[in-house]
Structures are given as structure tokens and as C-alpha cells.
CSV table of C-alpha atoms in Angstrom, one decimal:
chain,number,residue,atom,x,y,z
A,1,UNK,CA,23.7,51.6,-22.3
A,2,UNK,CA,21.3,49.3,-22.5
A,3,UNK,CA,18.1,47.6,-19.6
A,4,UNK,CA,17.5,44.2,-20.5
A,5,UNK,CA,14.7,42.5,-19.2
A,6,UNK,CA,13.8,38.8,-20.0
A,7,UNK,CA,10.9,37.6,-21.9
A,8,UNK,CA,10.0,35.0,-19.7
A,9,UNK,CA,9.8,37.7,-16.7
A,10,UNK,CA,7.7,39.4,-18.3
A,11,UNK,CA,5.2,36.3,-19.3
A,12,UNK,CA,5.8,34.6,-15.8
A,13,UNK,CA,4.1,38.0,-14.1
A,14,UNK,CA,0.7,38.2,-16.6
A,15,UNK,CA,0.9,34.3,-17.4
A,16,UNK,CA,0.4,34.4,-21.2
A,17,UNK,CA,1.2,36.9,-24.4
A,18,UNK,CA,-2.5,37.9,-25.0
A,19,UNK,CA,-2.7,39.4,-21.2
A,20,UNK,CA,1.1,41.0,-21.4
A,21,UNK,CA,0.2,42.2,-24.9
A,22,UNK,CA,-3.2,44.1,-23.9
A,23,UNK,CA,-1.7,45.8,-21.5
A,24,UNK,CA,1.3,47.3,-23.7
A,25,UNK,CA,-0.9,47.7,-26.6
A,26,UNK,CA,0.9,45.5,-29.0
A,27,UNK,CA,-0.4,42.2,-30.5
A,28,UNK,CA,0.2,38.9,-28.7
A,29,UNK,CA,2.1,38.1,-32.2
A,30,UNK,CA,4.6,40.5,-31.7
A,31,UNK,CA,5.5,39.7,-28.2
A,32,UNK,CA,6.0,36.3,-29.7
A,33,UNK,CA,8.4,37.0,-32.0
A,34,UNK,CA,10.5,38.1,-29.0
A,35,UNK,CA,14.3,36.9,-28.4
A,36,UNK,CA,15.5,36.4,-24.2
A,37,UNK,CA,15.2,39.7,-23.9
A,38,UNK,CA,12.3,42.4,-24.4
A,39,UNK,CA,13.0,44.7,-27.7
A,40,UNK,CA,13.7,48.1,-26.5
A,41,UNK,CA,11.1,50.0,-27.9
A,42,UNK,CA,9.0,48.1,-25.4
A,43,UNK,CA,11.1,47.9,-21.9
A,44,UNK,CA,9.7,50.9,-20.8
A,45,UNK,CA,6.5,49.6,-21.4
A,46,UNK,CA,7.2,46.9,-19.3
A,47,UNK,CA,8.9,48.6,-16.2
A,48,UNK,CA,5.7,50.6,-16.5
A,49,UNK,CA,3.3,47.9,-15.8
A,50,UNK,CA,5.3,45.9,-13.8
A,51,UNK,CA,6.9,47.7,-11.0
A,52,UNK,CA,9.7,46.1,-9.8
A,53,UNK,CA,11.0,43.7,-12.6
A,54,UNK,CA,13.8,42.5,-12.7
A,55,UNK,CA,16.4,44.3,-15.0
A,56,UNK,CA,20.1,44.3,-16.0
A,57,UNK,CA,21.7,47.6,-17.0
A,58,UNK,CA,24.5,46.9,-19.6
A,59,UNK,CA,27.1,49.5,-20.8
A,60,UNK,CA,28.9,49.5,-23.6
A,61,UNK,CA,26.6,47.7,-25.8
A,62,UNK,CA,24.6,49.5,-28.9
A,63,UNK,CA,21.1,49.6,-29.1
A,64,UNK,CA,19.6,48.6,-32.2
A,65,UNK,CA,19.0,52.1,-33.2
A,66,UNK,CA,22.9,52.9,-33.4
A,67,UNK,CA,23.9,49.7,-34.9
A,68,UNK,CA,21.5,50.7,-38.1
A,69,UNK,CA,23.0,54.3,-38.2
């Protein structure tokens, strides 16, 4: 199981990657390197700071952690 949570969600609420970055403690770089969707590692992060974001729960599909195993 899986929460995905778009990029662009998370940029439209703090308006640019320096602001969403500072508040997750990762660089602005790193959040640019981001695909549609939020690397795992940081969605809980995310649903942290932003209460009420927009997510999809997906089942059946491996998280990067079990597809390197």
C-alpha cells in the first residue's frame, strides 16, 4: 500500500521549493528532482505540515523499498 500525494500540491500550498523544503528539512534541490508524486520517505513529512492534503491510497503497488529487496 502506498499514499501518493502530488508535487504540485505540495508546491501550490507553500508557493515555491525553498519555502516547502525549509519546512521538511530537505534542500530545495531535492524537492526538485521530484516525479508527480512525493518520494515516500517524505509524505509523511508532508501530511505533517499540511493538514488536510490531498492523497490517494493505492494497494497493491510496491514501494520502492520492496522493489530493491
Amino acid at each position: 500500500m502506498r499514499v501518493l500525494i502530488k508535487t504540485s500540491d505540495a508546491l501550490d500550498h507553500f508557493k515555491n521549493a525553498s519555502r516547502l523544503a525549509e519546512e521538511i528539512g530537505i534542500t530545495p534541490q531535492a524537492i526538485n528532482q521530484w516525479g508527480e508524486y512525493i518520494p515516500d520517505p517524505s509524505v509523511g513529512k508532508i501530511m505533517a505540515v499540511i493538514p488536510g492534503i490531498s492523497y490517494k491510497i493505492v494497494r497493491g503497488v510496491p514501494t520502492p523499498s520492496r522493489l530493491t529487496a
